[in-house]
Short mmCIF file of C-alpha atoms in Angstrom, two decimals:
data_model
loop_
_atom_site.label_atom_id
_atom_site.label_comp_id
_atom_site.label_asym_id
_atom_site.label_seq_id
_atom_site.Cartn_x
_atom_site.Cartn_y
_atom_site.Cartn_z
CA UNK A 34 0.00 0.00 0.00
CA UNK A 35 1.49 3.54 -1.00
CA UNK A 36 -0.05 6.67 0.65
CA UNK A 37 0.66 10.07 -0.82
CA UNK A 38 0.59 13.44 1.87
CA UNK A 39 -1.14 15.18 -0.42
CA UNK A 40 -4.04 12.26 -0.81
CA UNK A 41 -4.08 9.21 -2.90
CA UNK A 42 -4.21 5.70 -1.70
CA UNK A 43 -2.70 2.87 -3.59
CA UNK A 44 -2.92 -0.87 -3.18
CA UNK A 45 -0.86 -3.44 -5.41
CA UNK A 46 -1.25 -6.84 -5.16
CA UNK A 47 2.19 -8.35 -4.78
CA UNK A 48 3.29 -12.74 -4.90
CA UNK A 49 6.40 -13.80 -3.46
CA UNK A 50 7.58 -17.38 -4.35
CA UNK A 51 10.35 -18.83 -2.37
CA UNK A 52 12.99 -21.50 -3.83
CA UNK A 53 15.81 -23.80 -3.12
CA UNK A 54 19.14 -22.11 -2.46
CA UNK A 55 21.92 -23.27 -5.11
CA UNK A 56 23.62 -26.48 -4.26
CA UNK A 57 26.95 -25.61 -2.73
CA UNK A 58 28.88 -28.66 -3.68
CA UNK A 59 28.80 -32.37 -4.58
CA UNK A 60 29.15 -35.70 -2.09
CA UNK A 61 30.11 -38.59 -4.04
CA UNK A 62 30.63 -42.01 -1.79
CA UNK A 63 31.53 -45.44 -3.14
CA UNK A 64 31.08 -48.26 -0.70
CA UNK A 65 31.62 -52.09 -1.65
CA UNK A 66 28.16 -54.23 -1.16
CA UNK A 67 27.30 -54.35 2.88
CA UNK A 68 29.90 -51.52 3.78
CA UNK A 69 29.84 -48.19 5.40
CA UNK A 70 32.19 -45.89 4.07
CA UNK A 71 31.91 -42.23 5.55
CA UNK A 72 33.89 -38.52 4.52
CA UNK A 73 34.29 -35.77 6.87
CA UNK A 74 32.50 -32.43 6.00
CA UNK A 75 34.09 -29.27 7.75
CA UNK A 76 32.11 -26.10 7.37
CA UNK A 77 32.75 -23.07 9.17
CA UNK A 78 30.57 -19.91 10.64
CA UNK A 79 29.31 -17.68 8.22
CA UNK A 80 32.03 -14.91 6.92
CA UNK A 81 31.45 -12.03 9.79
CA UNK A 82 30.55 -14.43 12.71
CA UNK A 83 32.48 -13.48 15.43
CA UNK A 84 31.45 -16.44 17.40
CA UNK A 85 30.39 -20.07 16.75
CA UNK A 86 27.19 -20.44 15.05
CA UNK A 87 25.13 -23.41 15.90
CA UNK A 88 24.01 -25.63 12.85
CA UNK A 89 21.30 -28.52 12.29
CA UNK A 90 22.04 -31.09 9.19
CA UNK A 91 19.15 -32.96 7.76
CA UNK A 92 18.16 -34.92 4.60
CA UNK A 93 15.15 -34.29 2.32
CA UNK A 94 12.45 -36.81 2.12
CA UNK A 95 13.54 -38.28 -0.86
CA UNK A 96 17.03 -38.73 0.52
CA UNK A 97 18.21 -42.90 0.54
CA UNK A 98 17.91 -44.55 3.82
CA UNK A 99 21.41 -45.95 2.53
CA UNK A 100 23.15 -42.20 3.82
CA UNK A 101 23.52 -40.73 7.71
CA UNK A 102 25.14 -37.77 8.76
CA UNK A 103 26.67 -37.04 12.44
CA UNK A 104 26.32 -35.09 14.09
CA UNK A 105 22.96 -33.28 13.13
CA UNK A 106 23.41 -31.04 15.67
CA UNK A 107 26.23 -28.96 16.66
CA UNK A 108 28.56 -25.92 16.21
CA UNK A 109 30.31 -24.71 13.64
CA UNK A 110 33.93 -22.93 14.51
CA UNK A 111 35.01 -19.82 13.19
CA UNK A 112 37.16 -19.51 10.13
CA UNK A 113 41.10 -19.57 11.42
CA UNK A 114 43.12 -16.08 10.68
CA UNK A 115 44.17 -15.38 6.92
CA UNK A 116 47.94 -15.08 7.22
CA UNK A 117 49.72 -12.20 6.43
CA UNK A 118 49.97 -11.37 2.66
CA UNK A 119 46.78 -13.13 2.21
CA UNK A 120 43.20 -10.91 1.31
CA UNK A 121 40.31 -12.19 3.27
CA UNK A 122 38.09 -13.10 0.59
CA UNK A 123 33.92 -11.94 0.92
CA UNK A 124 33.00 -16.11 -0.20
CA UNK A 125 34.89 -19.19 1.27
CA UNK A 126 35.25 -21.66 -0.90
CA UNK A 127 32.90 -25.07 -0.90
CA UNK A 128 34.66 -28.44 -2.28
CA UNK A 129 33.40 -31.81 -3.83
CA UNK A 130 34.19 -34.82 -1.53
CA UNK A 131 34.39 -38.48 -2.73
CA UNK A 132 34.63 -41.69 -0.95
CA UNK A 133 38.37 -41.60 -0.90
CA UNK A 134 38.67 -38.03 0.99
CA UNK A 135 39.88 -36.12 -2.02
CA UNK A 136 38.68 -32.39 -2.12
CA UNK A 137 38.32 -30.17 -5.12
CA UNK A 138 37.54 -26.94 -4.67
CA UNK A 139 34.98 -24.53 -6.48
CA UNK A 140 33.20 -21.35 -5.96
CA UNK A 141 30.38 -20.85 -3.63
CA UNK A 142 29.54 -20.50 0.08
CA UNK A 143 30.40 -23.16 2.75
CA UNK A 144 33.36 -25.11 4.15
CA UNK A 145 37.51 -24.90 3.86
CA UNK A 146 39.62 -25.07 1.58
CA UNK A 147 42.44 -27.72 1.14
CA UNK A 148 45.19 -25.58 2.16
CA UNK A 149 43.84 -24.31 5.59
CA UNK A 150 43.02 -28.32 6.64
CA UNK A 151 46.37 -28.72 7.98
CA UNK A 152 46.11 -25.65 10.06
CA UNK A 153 42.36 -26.72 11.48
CA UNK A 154 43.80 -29.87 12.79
CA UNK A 155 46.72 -27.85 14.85
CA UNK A 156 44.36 -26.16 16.08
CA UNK A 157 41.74 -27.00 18.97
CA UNK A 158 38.35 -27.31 17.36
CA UNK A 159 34.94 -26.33 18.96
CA UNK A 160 33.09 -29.50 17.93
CA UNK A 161 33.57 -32.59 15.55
CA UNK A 162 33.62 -32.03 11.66
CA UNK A 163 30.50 -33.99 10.06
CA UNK A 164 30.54 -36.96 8.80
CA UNK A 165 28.45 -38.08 6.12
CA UNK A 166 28.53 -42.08 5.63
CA UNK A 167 26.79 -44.30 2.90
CA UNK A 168 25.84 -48.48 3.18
CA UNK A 169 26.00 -50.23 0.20
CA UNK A 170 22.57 -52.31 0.40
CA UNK A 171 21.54 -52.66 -3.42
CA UNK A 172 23.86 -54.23 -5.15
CA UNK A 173 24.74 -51.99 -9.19
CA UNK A 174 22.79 -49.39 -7.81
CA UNK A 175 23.15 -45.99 -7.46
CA UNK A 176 21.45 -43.76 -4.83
CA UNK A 177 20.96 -40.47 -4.11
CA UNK A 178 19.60 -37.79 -2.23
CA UNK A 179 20.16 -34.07 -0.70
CA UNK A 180 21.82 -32.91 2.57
CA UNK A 181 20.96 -29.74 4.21
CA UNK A 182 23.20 -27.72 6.94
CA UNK A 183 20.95 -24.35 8.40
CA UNK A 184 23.54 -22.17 10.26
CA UNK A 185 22.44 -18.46 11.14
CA UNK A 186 20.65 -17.11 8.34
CA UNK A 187 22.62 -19.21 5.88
CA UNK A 188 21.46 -22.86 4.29
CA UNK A 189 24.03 -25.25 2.65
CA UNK A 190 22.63 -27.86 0.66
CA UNK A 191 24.85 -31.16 -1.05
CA UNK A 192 24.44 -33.11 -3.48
CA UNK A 193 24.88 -36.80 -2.14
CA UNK A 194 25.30 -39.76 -4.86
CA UNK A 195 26.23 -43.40 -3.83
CA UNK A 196 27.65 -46.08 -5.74
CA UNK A 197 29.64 -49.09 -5.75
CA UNK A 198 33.40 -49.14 -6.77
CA UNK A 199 34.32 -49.11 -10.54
CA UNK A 200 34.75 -52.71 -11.57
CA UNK A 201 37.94 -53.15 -12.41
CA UNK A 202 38.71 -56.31 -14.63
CA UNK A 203 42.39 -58.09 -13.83
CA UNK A 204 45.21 -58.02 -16.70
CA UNK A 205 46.72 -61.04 -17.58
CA UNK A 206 50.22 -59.32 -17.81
CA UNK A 207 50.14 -57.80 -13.69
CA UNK A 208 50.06 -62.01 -12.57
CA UNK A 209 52.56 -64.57 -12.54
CA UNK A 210 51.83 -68.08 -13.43
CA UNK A 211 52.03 -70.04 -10.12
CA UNK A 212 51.41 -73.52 -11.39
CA UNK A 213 54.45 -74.92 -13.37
CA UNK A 214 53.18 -76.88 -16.67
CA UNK A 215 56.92 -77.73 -17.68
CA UNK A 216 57.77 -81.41 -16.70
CA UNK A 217 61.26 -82.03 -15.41
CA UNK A 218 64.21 -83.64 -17.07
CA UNK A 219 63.79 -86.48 -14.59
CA UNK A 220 59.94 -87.34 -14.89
CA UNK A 221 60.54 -86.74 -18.91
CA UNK A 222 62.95 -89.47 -19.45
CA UNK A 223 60.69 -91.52 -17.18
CA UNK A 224 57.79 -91.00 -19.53
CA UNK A 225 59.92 -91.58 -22.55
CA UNK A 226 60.96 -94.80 -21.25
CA UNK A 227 57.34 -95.83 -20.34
CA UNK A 228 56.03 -95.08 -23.82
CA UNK A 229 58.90 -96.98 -24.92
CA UNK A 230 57.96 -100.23 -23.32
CA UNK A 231 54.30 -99.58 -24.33
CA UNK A 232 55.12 -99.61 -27.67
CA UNK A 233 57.28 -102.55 -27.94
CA UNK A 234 54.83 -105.01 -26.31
CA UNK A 235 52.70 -107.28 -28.48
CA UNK A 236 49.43 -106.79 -29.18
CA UNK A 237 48.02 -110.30 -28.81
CA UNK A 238 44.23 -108.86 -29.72
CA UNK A 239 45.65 -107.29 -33.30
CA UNK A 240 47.27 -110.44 -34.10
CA UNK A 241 44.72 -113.00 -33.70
CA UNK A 242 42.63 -110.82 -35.47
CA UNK A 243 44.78 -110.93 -37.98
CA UNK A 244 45.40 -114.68 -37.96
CA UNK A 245 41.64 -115.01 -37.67
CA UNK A 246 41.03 -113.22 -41.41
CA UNK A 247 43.78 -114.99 -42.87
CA UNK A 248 41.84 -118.55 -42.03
CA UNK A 249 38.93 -117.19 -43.16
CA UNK A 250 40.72 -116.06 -46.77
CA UNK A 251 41.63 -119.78 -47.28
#
């Protein structure tokens, strides 16, 4: 509604529509069939918090029962110090985590980057990173879903895909034969001699046979 001093009176209808948030990185976990495997996920307090900000992590409904995250509830530490030399930059930088811990990092709002890791883990920490696991129940199939981490006035949201391992088929040329076909000198001679004897004998079946036709010619 807009009011003029002078008079006037208007009214405008107005429609708000509220959407997701952009996802802030990718989760990818590979777990063999019946196994947990789990990655950590540190965030950190919004840029400008000057204390911890508590956080709450939850799936969406049509999340797989296969993932879990712990702790769902929690706080999340403040961002260590930018050295000296170093800009503070406005956005912290968000990264894509697979089953094997690797981190590659991309734009957008959320947790550390590779290089301050080392320093996080010199340094005490107000509570446990998350950890985001997946069970490998289905066996070829691939599941996944959405995690969501509210802290303050911010939202992160993940993209969470699980999978089995890449099947990777043997080469003949990585193995070594471990059954010897070659006969030894030894058990060579040996045959040669038995096929020797076997050969000289008389077949007594063959040569009434042959006697046998010979009779029967006359």
């Amino acid at each position: 509604i807009i009011c003029k001093p002078s008079g006037g009176r208007w009214r405008f209808e107005v429609q708000l529509q509220a959407t997701d948030n952009d996802v802030d990185g990718d989760i990818e976990i590979e777990a063999a069939m019946d196994h947990t495997t789990s990655v950590p996920l540190v965030l950190h307090a919004p840029y400008g918090a000057t204390e911890p900000v508590p956080y709450r992590a939850w799936f969406s409904s049509d999340t797989s029962l296969s993932f879990n995250v712990k702790p769902t509830t929690g706080w999340l530490p403040l961002k260590p110090a930018v050295s000296q030399g170093q800009q503070p930059r406005e956005m912290e930088s968000t990264r894509s985590i697979n089953a094997r811990g690797r981190r590659s990092t991309f734009g957008g709002a959320g947790s550390t980057s590779l290089g301050s890791l080392r320093k996080e883990e010199e340094q005490p920490a107000v509570s446990a990173p998350l950890h985001v696991s997946y069970t490998c129940r289905d066996f070829g199939k691939i599941v996944r879903g959405r995690l969501f981490v509210c802290a303050g006035n911010l939202q992160y949201s993940y993209n969470l895909v699980g999978r089995m391992p890449s099947y990777i088929p043997p080469r003949p040329e990585d193995f070594e034969a471990t059954v010897d076909s070659r006969l030894s000198p030894e058990m060579s001679a040996r045959l040669e001699q038995a096929v020797g004897k076997a050969t000289s004998r008389i077949n007594y079946v063959a040569q009434n046979a042959r006697q046998r036709r010979q009779q029967q010619r006359r």
